[in-house]
């Protein structure tokens, strides 16, 4: 069932984005009087379709893309038979270069508008919930394996990133921070200020969603939350609301300190000093072999909740959307230099895993908005067979006054298709490798 939910979210998300992308091409083509022969969400074989006017609309069985077939255009269908005849007024090739350019940019523009709208609506409806820099500086961080690997220690108070103040805890693991060249964190540790360098290629440590949870988190004071009925804590009388102040004489303020103290007492009894209604009580509590006593923590640290007006949401949402493009452009550039591993390239399996195994509409639209911006960016790359390839040739025609020959465009399209198929095979191969290695 979890797999079905992941696949269903991926198909729905891609169908929405591909449909809107191709609709952008269709509408701009029809706006300039071009004949659109086919509009398809998904690739053949066709599972459903109908004809309305001059256009056949269909849904394909392979939900990994889509296409619009415009008369007189060299595209991925490689249908060049009509190009041997004289250009007709309704054909793509007979229109001015500036009109053809708008048609090729139509899908990209719609994807950008879609991504921006999604982020704006999410910001307006949900606002932002985060732990602030002030809270991080006050309480410090818990350093996990990835953070320890570059020099962080639990209790460190992160002051800034690359010499600049940050807003929230999530900024510490943002793409902008991890991709910075010569980047560093400024940290206060035991009253001293030190710098922790962000190593070259550090972003490769974050190859999946689970690895983000292996970086760092904020320390938080706590009280006892839910107590497991069958756990050791319930048997010795711990109650929800109790405040644990010491374990075996070791003072406890933060939950990670409790976890560390219990881990040091695995399989033994621990003297747990609690505070309840102004009284202090000591409970001799058995600790499991896993270092637990059967309680959940109730955090006393409340995150910051910010709400935004419509105007603020438009500004904030737009910045978030284009921030995705900037980070991906940086990552692509660093991939060519070898700083970012090509193993980070994901195919449909990786995308489905990003959506997750639970249907959460907020997460669904967040991921869909992110993918919309990435699709816009990737489609703008100057690769034949992508919209960006057509844009590149059209700009050449507009600047030089001479259009590339149909034969050249046909061959360029073939080269582009081979490159895209190779990239797809590589991405799916990465997905399969990660499934077997657990990376």
Tab-separated table of C-alpha atoms in Angstrom:
chain	number	residue	atom	x	y	z
A	1	UNK	CA	0.000	0.000	0.000
A	2	UNK	CA	2.854	2.401	0.815
A	3	UNK	CA	4.370	1.793	-2.622
A	4	UNK	CA	0.998	2.386	-4.285
A	5	UNK	CA	0.636	5.711	-2.461
A	6	UNK	CA	4.107	6.831	-3.590
A	7	UNK	CA	3.396	5.826	-7.202
A	8	UNK	CA	-0.064	7.443	-7.161
A	9	UNK	CA	1.345	10.742	-5.891
A	10	UNK	CA	4.111	10.691	-8.508
A	11	UNK	CA	1.674	9.980	-11.353
A	12	UNK	CA	-0.775	12.651	-10.180
A	13	UNK	CA	1.965	15.250	-9.683
A	14	UNK	CA	3.617	14.574	-13.053
A	15	UNK	CA	0.268	14.426	-14.867
A	16	UNK	CA	-0.674	17.860	-13.523
A	17	UNK	CA	2.685	19.407	-14.402
A	18	UNK	CA	3.063	17.741	-17.796
A	19	UNK	CA	-0.527	18.566	-18.714
A	20	UNK	CA	-0.040	22.234	-17.820
A	21	UNK	CA	3.343	22.354	-19.594
A	22	UNK	CA	1.931	20.974	-22.829
A	23	UNK	CA	-1.137	23.194	-22.452
A	24	UNK	CA	1.232	26.171	-22.502
A	25	UNK	CA	2.543	25.036	-25.894
A	26	UNK	CA	-0.956	24.298	-27.199
A	27	UNK	CA	-2.491	27.635	-26.210
A	28	UNK	CA	0.357	29.756	-27.569
A	29	UNK	CA	0.420	27.737	-30.810
A	30	UNK	CA	-3.322	28.187	-31.332
A	31	UNK	CA	-3.005	31.863	-30.380
A	32	UNK	CA	-0.753	32.368	-33.424
A	33	UNK	CA	-2.940	30.271	-35.751
A	34	UNK	CA	-0.815	27.120	-35.751
A	35	UNK	CA	-2.483	23.752	-36.188
A	36	UNK	CA	-2.047	21.464	-33.185
A	37	UNK	CA	-2.528	17.867	-34.297
A	38	UNK	CA	-2.057	16.031	-30.988
A	39	UNK	CA	-2.023	16.793	-27.280
A	40	UNK	CA	-1.000	13.917	-24.991
A	41	UNK	CA	-0.371	13.495	-21.288
A	42	UNK	CA	1.843	10.409	-21.063
A	43	UNK	CA	3.559	8.552	-23.884
A	44	UNK	CA	2.017	5.866	-26.143
A	45	UNK	CA	0.395	3.403	-26.214
A	46	UNK	CA	-2.781	5.483	-25.952
A	47	UNK	CA	-5.259	4.342	-23.321
A	48	UNK	CA	-7.876	7.060	-23.854
A	49	UNK	CA	-8.486	9.836	-26.327
A	50	UNK	CA	-10.929	12.005	-28.250
A	51	UNK	CA	-10.816	14.567	-31.031
A	52	UNK	CA	-12.045	18.120	-30.575
A	53	UNK	CA	-11.729	20.371	-33.568
A	54	UNK	CA	-8.436	19.788	-35.321
A	55	UNK	CA	-6.692	18.366	-32.231
A	56	UNK	CA	-6.637	14.820	-30.848
A	57	UNK	CA	-6.428	14.796	-27.048
A	58	UNK	CA	-5.185	11.614	-25.357
A	59	UNK	CA	-3.727	9.988	-22.257
A	60	UNK	CA	-0.769	7.640	-22.729
A	61	UNK	CA	0.085	4.523	-20.758
A	62	UNK	CA	3.603	5.731	-19.845
A	63	UNK	CA	3.081	8.608	-17.347
A	64	UNK	CA	6.601	10.022	-17.536
A	65	UNK	CA	6.017	12.944	-19.864
A	66	UNK	CA	3.808	14.177	-22.662
A	67	UNK	CA	3.869	15.978	-25.987
A	68	UNK	CA	2.128	18.372	-28.334
A	69	UNK	CA	2.344	17.724	-32.075
A	70	UNK	CA	2.325	21.026	-33.965
A	71	UNK	CA	2.093	20.926	-37.764
A	72	UNK	CA	5.317	21.813	-39.544
A	73	UNK	CA	7.608	21.390	-36.551
A	74	UNK	CA	10.574	19.031	-36.182
A	75	UNK	CA	9.952	17.419	-32.803
A	76	UNK	CA	10.382	14.173	-30.875
A	77	UNK	CA	7.894	12.373	-33.150
A	78	UNK	CA	10.476	12.653	-35.981
A	79	UNK	CA	7.544	12.984	-38.420
A	80	UNK	CA	9.249	14.945	-41.204
A	81	UNK	CA	7.089	13.844	-44.151
A	82	UNK	CA	5.149	17.096	-44.300
A	83	UNK	CA	8.373	19.128	-44.351
A	84	UNK	CA	9.028	18.065	-47.972
A	85	UNK	CA	6.095	20.181	-49.173
A	86	UNK	CA	5.735	23.946	-49.290
A	87	UNK	CA	5.069	25.583	-45.852
A	88	UNK	CA	1.392	26.139	-45.170
A	89	UNK	CA	0.039	29.223	-43.315
A	90	UNK	CA	-1.039	27.103	-40.311
A	91	UNK	CA	2.344	25.424	-39.868
A	92	UNK	CA	4.909	26.178	-37.175
A	93	UNK	CA	7.690	26.698	-39.740
A	94	UNK	CA	5.743	29.378	-41.618
A	95	UNK	CA	5.385	31.687	-38.624
A	96	UNK	CA	7.799	34.486	-37.639
A	97	UNK	CA	10.664	33.449	-35.376
A	98	UNK	CA	9.379	35.526	-32.462
A	99	UNK	CA	6.041	33.689	-32.524
A	100	UNK	CA	7.765	30.302	-32.647
A	101	UNK	CA	9.957	31.398	-29.739
A	102	UNK	CA	6.908	32.236	-27.614
A	103	UNK	CA	5.374	28.838	-28.440
A	104	UNK	CA	8.537	27.028	-27.348
A	105	UNK	CA	8.695	29.063	-24.147
A	106	UNK	CA	4.976	28.544	-23.469
A	107	UNK	CA	5.376	25.325	-21.487
A	108	UNK	CA	8.290	26.661	-19.445
A	109	UNK	CA	6.384	29.846	-18.604
A	110	UNK	CA	3.340	27.851	-17.458
A	111	UNK	CA	5.539	25.620	-15.254
A	112	UNK	CA	7.100	28.707	-13.675
A	113	UNK	CA	3.691	30.283	-13.068
A	114	UNK	CA	2.434	26.990	-11.599
A	115	UNK	CA	5.415	26.635	-9.272
A	116	UNK	CA	5.205	30.236	-8.099
A	117	UNK	CA	1.445	29.996	-7.497
A	118	UNK	CA	1.837	26.802	-5.468
A	119	UNK	CA	4.505	28.357	-3.249
A	120	UNK	CA	2.536	31.594	-2.846
A	121	UNK	CA	-0.646	29.740	-1.832
A	122	UNK	CA	1.253	27.501	0.589
A	123	UNK	CA	2.942	30.490	2.218
A	124	UNK	CA	-0.355	32.369	2.498
A	125	UNK	CA	-2.351	29.437	3.857
A	126	UNK	CA	0.285	27.812	6.045
A	127	UNK	CA	2.708	30.591	6.861
A	128	UNK	CA	6.030	29.336	8.188
A	129	UNK	CA	6.802	27.270	11.260
A	130	UNK	CA	10.435	27.011	12.263
A	131	UNK	CA	12.991	27.163	15.037
A	132	UNK	CA	14.694	30.540	14.806
A	133	UNK	CA	18.347	31.484	14.912
A	134	UNK	CA	17.809	32.997	18.371
A	135	UNK	CA	16.442	29.667	19.621
A	136	UNK	CA	19.394	27.792	18.110
A	137	UNK	CA	21.840	30.209	19.740
A	138	UNK	CA	20.064	29.952	23.083
A	139	UNK	CA	19.759	26.156	23.206
A	140	UNK	CA	22.454	24.853	20.873
A	141	UNK	CA	22.268	21.922	18.471
A	142	UNK	CA	22.380	18.151	18.661
A	143	UNK	CA	25.101	16.934	16.301
A	144	UNK	CA	24.525	13.595	14.555
A	145	UNK	CA	26.984	11.573	12.477
A	146	UNK	CA	27.127	13.821	9.388
A	147	UNK	CA	27.545	16.963	11.507
A	148	UNK	CA	30.181	15.316	13.704
A	149	UNK	CA	32.043	14.341	10.554
A	150	UNK	CA	32.820	17.989	9.744
A	151	UNK	CA	33.543	19.053	13.328
A	152	UNK	CA	30.236	19.909	15.005
A	153	UNK	CA	29.626	18.915	18.604
A	154	UNK	CA	26.367	18.649	20.490
A	155	UNK	CA	25.819	21.911	22.364
A	156	UNK	CA	27.379	24.080	19.656
A	157	UNK	CA	25.565	27.373	19.069
A	158	UNK	CA	25.583	28.264	15.370
A	159	UNK	CA	25.943	32.043	14.963
A	160	UNK	CA	25.993	32.462	11.181
A	161	UNK	CA	26.575	30.854	7.783
A	162	UNK	CA	29.358	32.243	5.589
A	163	UNK	CA	29.543	35.263	7.871
A	164	UNK	CA	25.860	36.103	7.355
A	165	UNK	CA	23.033	35.693	9.895
A	166	UNK	CA	20.410	33.085	9.067
A	167	UNK	CA	16.700	32.906	9.898
A	168	UNK	CA	15.816	29.331	10.755
A	169	UNK	CA	17.299	25.982	11.705
A	170	UNK	CA	16.541	24.605	8.226
A	171	UNK	CA	18.868	27.228	6.708
A	172	UNK	CA	21.808	25.276	8.167
A	173	UNK	CA	21.101	22.408	5.758
A	174	UNK	CA	19.744	24.426	2.830
A	175	UNK	CA	21.081	23.906	-0.665
A	176	UNK	CA	22.418	27.458	-0.650
A	177	UNK	CA	24.568	26.666	2.406
A	178	UNK	CA	25.694	23.192	1.343
A	179	UNK	CA	26.626	24.312	-2.177
A	180	UNK	CA	28.561	27.423	-1.137
A	181	UNK	CA	32.185	27.552	-2.251
A	182	UNK	CA	34.573	28.047	0.650
A	183	UNK	CA	31.581	28.054	2.975
A	184	UNK	CA	31.727	27.875	6.757
A	185	UNK	CA	29.620	27.944	9.898
A	186	UNK	CA	30.542	30.256	12.763
A	187	UNK	CA	29.972	28.462	16.066
A	188	UNK	CA	30.145	29.386	19.723
A	189	UNK	CA	31.501	26.499	21.806
A	190	UNK	CA	32.243	26.754	25.518
A	191	UNK	CA	32.503	30.541	25.286
A	192	UNK	CA	34.845	30.469	22.262
A	193	UNK	CA	34.018	31.361	18.660
A	194	UNK	CA	35.266	28.922	16.014
A	195	UNK	CA	34.681	28.268	12.332
A	196	UNK	CA	33.606	24.929	10.882
A	197	UNK	CA	34.369	24.648	7.185
A	198	UNK	CA	31.813	23.222	4.758
A	199	UNK	CA	33.912	20.685	2.817
A	200	UNK	CA	33.918	20.600	-0.974
A	201	UNK	CA	31.200	18.215	-2.104
A	202	UNK	CA	29.591	18.129	1.348
A	203	UNK	CA	26.132	18.092	-0.256
A	204	UNK	CA	26.854	14.533	-1.431
A	205	UNK	CA	26.360	13.454	2.195
A	206	UNK	CA	22.659	14.254	1.770
A	207	UNK	CA	21.767	11.679	-0.856
A	208	UNK	CA	18.317	10.905	0.539
A	209	UNK	CA	15.647	12.272	2.863
A	210	UNK	CA	16.828	10.102	5.761
A	211	UNK	CA	20.300	11.636	5.676
A	212	UNK	CA	18.847	15.060	6.499
A	213	UNK	CA	17.787	13.607	9.843
A	214	UNK	CA	21.362	12.465	10.398
A	215	UNK	CA	22.797	16.004	10.304
A	216	UNK	CA	21.691	18.117	13.251
A	217	UNK	CA	18.659	19.258	15.215
A	218	UNK	CA	17.939	21.792	17.920
A	219	UNK	CA	18.301	20.884	21.601
A	220	UNK	CA	15.072	21.200	23.515
A	221	UNK	CA	14.066	21.147	27.193
A	222	UNK	CA	11.256	18.710	27.892
A	223	UNK	CA	8.858	17.052	30.275
A	224	UNK	CA	7.633	13.474	30.208
A	225	UNK	CA	4.955	13.077	27.545
A	226	UNK	CA	3.126	9.844	26.864
A	227	UNK	CA	4.182	6.947	29.106
A	228	UNK	CA	4.036	3.462	27.609
A	229	UNK	CA	1.763	1.249	29.687
A	230	UNK	CA	4.116	-1.720	29.485
A	231	UNK	CA	7.344	0.259	29.866
A	232	UNK	CA	9.681	0.517	32.844
A	233	UNK	CA	8.728	4.167	33.468
A	234	UNK	CA	5.061	3.277	34.027
A	235	UNK	CA	5.969	0.441	36.363
A	236	UNK	CA	7.976	2.733	38.672
A	237	UNK	CA	5.331	5.466	38.592
A	238	UNK	CA	6.574	8.104	36.135
A	239	UNK	CA	3.721	10.247	34.871
A	240	UNK	CA	3.073	12.589	31.972
A	241	UNK	CA	4.162	16.069	32.989
A	242	UNK	CA	7.035	14.920	35.197
A	243	UNK	CA	10.270	16.823	34.687
A	244	UNK	CA	13.412	14.688	34.713
A	245	UNK	CA	16.162	16.758	36.317
A	246	UNK	CA	18.922	14.177	36.830
A	247	UNK	CA	19.959	10.615	35.962
A	248	UNK	CA	22.474	8.905	38.262
A	249	UNK	CA	23.382	12.304	39.646
A	250	UNK	CA	23.986	13.797	36.163
A	251	UNK	CA	21.939	17.011	35.681
A	252	UNK	CA	19.452	16.821	32.805
A	253	UNK	CA	18.099	19.852	30.940
A	254	UNK	CA	17.709	18.690	27.339
A	255	UNK	CA	16.199	15.518	25.914
A	256	UNK	CA	19.441	14.528	24.185
A	257	UNK	CA	21.134	14.578	27.606
A	258	UNK	CA	18.538	12.103	28.875
A	259	UNK	CA	19.118	9.886	25.845
A	260	UNK	CA	22.879	9.951	26.447
A	261	UNK	CA	22.524	9.183	30.161
A	262	UNK	CA	20.195	6.253	29.491
A	263	UNK	CA	22.437	4.928	26.720
A	264	UNK	CA	25.265	4.797	29.260
A	265	UNK	CA	23.071	2.678	31.556
A	266	UNK	CA	21.760	0.096	29.050
A	267	UNK	CA	20.515	-3.063	30.691
A	268	UNK	CA	20.906	-1.648	34.217
A	269	UNK	CA	18.920	0.420	36.672
A	270	UNK	CA	19.121	4.209	36.619
A	271	UNK	CA	18.400	6.583	39.490
A	272	UNK	CA	16.026	9.055	37.840
A	273	UNK	CA	15.318	12.249	39.770
A	274	UNK	CA	12.040	13.870	38.778
A	275	UNK	CA	10.252	17.060	39.693
A	276	UNK	CA	6.471	16.824	40.167
A	277	UNK	CA	4.287	19.631	41.499
A	278	UNK	CA	7.231	21.267	43.245
A	279	UNK	CA	8.467	18.031	44.836
A	280	UNK	CA	11.508	15.993	43.870
A	281	UNK	CA	11.212	12.209	43.710
A	282	UNK	CA	13.811	9.604	42.849
A	283	UNK	CA	12.775	6.527	40.880
A	284	UNK	CA	15.038	3.505	40.392
A	285	UNK	CA	14.136	2.627	36.809
A	286	UNK	CA	15.265	-0.362	34.707
A	287	UNK	CA	16.788	0.704	31.373
A	288	UNK	CA	16.276	-1.536	28.337
A	289	UNK	CA	19.072	-2.935	26.212
A	290	UNK	CA	18.221	-0.193	23.690
A	291	UNK	CA	18.664	2.563	26.286
A	292	UNK	CA	14.963	3.399	26.720
A	293	UNK	CA	12.489	3.465	29.610
A	294	UNK	CA	9.203	3.754	27.694
A	295	UNK	CA	8.442	7.461	27.534
A	296	UNK	CA	7.951	10.085	24.858
A	297	UNK	CA	9.279	13.600	25.249
A	298	UNK	CA	7.053	16.648	25.384
A	299	UNK	CA	9.148	19.509	24.019
A	300	UNK	CA	9.008	22.771	25.940
A	301	UNK	CA	10.506	24.667	23.013
A	302	UNK	CA	7.782	26.235	20.869
A	303	UNK	CA	8.651	26.926	17.220
A	304	UNK	CA	8.120	30.356	15.711
A	305	UNK	CA	4.879	30.598	13.698
A	306	UNK	CA	4.661	33.385	11.109
A	307	UNK	CA	1.657	34.325	9.016
A	308	UNK	CA	1.891	36.483	5.899
A	309	UNK	CA	-0.432	38.885	4.099
A	310	UNK	CA	-1.248	38.315	0.422
A	311	UNK	CA	1.419	40.818	-0.627
A	312	UNK	CA	4.025	39.261	1.641
A	313	UNK	CA	3.050	35.779	0.445
A	314	UNK	CA	3.538	36.783	-3.191
A	315	UNK	CA	7.021	38.083	-2.407
A	316	UNK	CA	7.978	35.190	-0.126
A	317	UNK	CA	6.478	32.474	-2.344
A	318	UNK	CA	8.126	33.857	-5.488
A	319	UNK	CA	11.489	33.991	-3.725
A	320	UNK	CA	11.086	30.381	-2.563
A	321	UNK	CA	10.157	29.216	-6.068
A	322	UNK	CA	13.103	30.886	-7.799
A	323	UNK	CA	15.367	29.801	-4.949
A	324	UNK	CA	14.743	26.235	-6.143
A	325	UNK	CA	15.976	27.185	-9.626
A	326	UNK	CA	19.099	28.911	-8.287
A	327	UNK	CA	20.037	25.926	-6.105
A	328	UNK	CA	19.539	23.475	-8.971
A	329	UNK	CA	21.573	25.650	-11.342
A	330	UNK	CA	24.416	25.714	-8.803
A	331	UNK	CA	24.189	21.965	-8.285
A	332	UNK	CA	24.271	21.313	-12.043
A	333	UNK	CA	27.318	23.536	-12.459
A	334	UNK	CA	29.144	21.788	-9.619
A	335	UNK	CA	28.183	18.406	-11.096
A	336	UNK	CA	30.232	19.236	-14.190
A	337	UNK	CA	33.231	20.079	-12.004
A	338	UNK	CA	32.847	16.840	-10.033
A	339	UNK	CA	32.051	18.591	-6.763
A	340	UNK	CA	28.493	17.271	-6.773
A	341	UNK	CA	28.170	13.549	-7.483
A	342	UNK	CA	26.129	12.467	-10.495
A	343	UNK	CA	24.748	9.769	-8.190
A	344	UNK	CA	22.424	12.482	-6.861
A	345	UNK	CA	20.520	12.412	-10.158
A	346	UNK	CA	17.206	10.655	-9.519
A	347	UNK	CA	14.629	9.130	-11.821
A	348	UNK	CA	10.966	8.257	-11.260
A	349	UNK	CA	11.686	5.911	-8.349
A	350	UNK	CA	13.649	8.586	-6.509
A	351	UNK	CA	10.929	11.147	-7.181
A	352	UNK	CA	8.260	8.786	-5.839
A	353	UNK	CA	10.293	8.301	-2.653
A	354	UNK	CA	10.477	12.072	-2.210
A	355	UNK	CA	6.671	12.235	-2.224
A	356	UNK	CA	6.657	9.637	0.553
A	357	UNK	CA	4.450	6.732	1.569
A	358	UNK	CA	1.794	8.841	3.320
A	359	UNK	CA	-0.678	11.041	1.492
A	360	UNK	CA	-0.090	14.504	2.895
A	361	UNK	CA	-1.605	17.201	0.671
A	362	UNK	CA	0.656	19.955	2.007
A	363	UNK	CA	3.756	17.871	1.264
A	364	UNK	CA	2.265	16.780	-2.080
A	365	UNK	CA	1.805	20.361	-3.266
A	366	UNK	CA	5.183	21.428	-1.842
A	367	UNK	CA	6.962	18.688	-3.813
A	368	UNK	CA	4.854	19.334	-6.915
A	369	UNK	CA	5.697	23.047	-6.791
A	370	UNK	CA	9.377	22.209	-6.418
A	371	UNK	CA	9.284	19.769	-9.356
A	372	UNK	CA	7.436	22.342	-11.478
A	373	UNK	CA	10.296	24.815	-11.047
A	374	UNK	CA	12.891	22.105	-11.721
A	375	UNK	CA	11.049	21.027	-14.897
A	376	UNK	CA	11.020	24.629	-16.093
A	377	UNK	CA	14.754	24.930	-15.454
A	378	UNK	CA	15.635	21.581	-17.043
A	379	UNK	CA	13.474	22.275	-20.109
A	380	UNK	CA	15.279	25.571	-20.648
A	381	UNK	CA	18.666	23.847	-20.972
A	382	UNK	CA	20.017	24.261	-24.541
A	383	UNK	CA	19.740	20.575	-25.423
A	384	UNK	CA	18.124	19.544	-28.734
A	385	UNK	CA	14.790	17.752	-28.120
A	386	UNK	CA	14.152	19.977	-25.100
A	387	UNK	CA	12.351	23.310	-25.353
A	388	UNK	CA	15.661	25.013	-24.587
A	389	UNK	CA	17.211	23.453	-27.697
A	390	UNK	CA	14.472	24.917	-29.881
A	391	UNK	CA	14.875	28.264	-28.119
A	392	UNK	CA	18.627	28.179	-28.809
A	393	UNK	CA	18.094	27.622	-32.557
A	394	UNK	CA	15.358	30.257	-32.735
A	395	UNK	CA	17.562	32.833	-31.026
A	396	UNK	CA	20.295	32.002	-33.531
A	397	UNK	CA	17.796	32.560	-36.360
A	398	UNK	CA	16.622	35.884	-34.904
A	399	UNK	CA	20.186	37.155	-34.417
A	400	UNK	CA	21.731	35.890	-37.678
A	401	UNK	CA	18.655	36.272	-39.861
A	402	UNK	CA	19.147	32.731	-41.180
A	403	UNK	CA	17.282	29.655	-39.958
A	404	UNK	CA	19.035	26.289	-39.576
A	405	UNK	CA	18.010	23.818	-42.279
A	406	UNK	CA	15.283	21.250	-41.607
A	407	UNK	CA	17.884	18.501	-42.053
A	408	UNK	CA	20.102	20.057	-39.397
A	409	UNK	CA	17.168	20.376	-37.001
A	410	UNK	CA	16.183	16.757	-37.677
A	411	UNK	CA	19.690	15.495	-36.899
A	412	UNK	CA	19.957	17.727	-33.836
A	413	UNK	CA	16.649	16.302	-32.626
A	414	UNK	CA	18.019	12.764	-32.995
A	415	UNK	CA	21.134	13.649	-31.006
A	416	UNK	CA	19.010	15.281	-28.317
A	417	UNK	CA	16.750	12.224	-28.058
A	418	UNK	CA	19.776	9.952	-27.597
A	419	UNK	CA	21.126	12.238	-24.864
A	420	UNK	CA	17.770	12.340	-23.058
A	421	UNK	CA	17.313	8.572	-23.279
A	422	UNK	CA	20.844	8.068	-21.930
A	423	UNK	CA	20.110	10.457	-19.069
A	424	UNK	CA	16.867	8.623	-18.286
A	425	UNK	CA	18.638	5.249	-18.266
A	426	UNK	CA	21.338	6.691	-15.987
A	427	UNK	CA	18.763	8.191	-13.593
A	428	UNK	CA	16.745	4.971	-13.383
A	429	UNK	CA	19.998	3.042	-12.892
A	430	UNK	CA	20.819	5.345	-9.973
A	431	UNK	CA	17.376	4.672	-8.509
A	432	UNK	CA	17.828	0.911	-8.765
A	433	UNK	CA	21.327	1.073	-7.283
A	434	UNK	CA	20.032	3.074	-4.326
A	435	UNK	CA	17.268	0.524	-3.760
A	436	UNK	CA	19.797	-2.304	-3.484
A	437	UNK	CA	22.429	-0.390	-1.500
A	438	UNK	CA	20.013	1.532	0.727
A	439	UNK	CA	21.800	4.789	-0.148
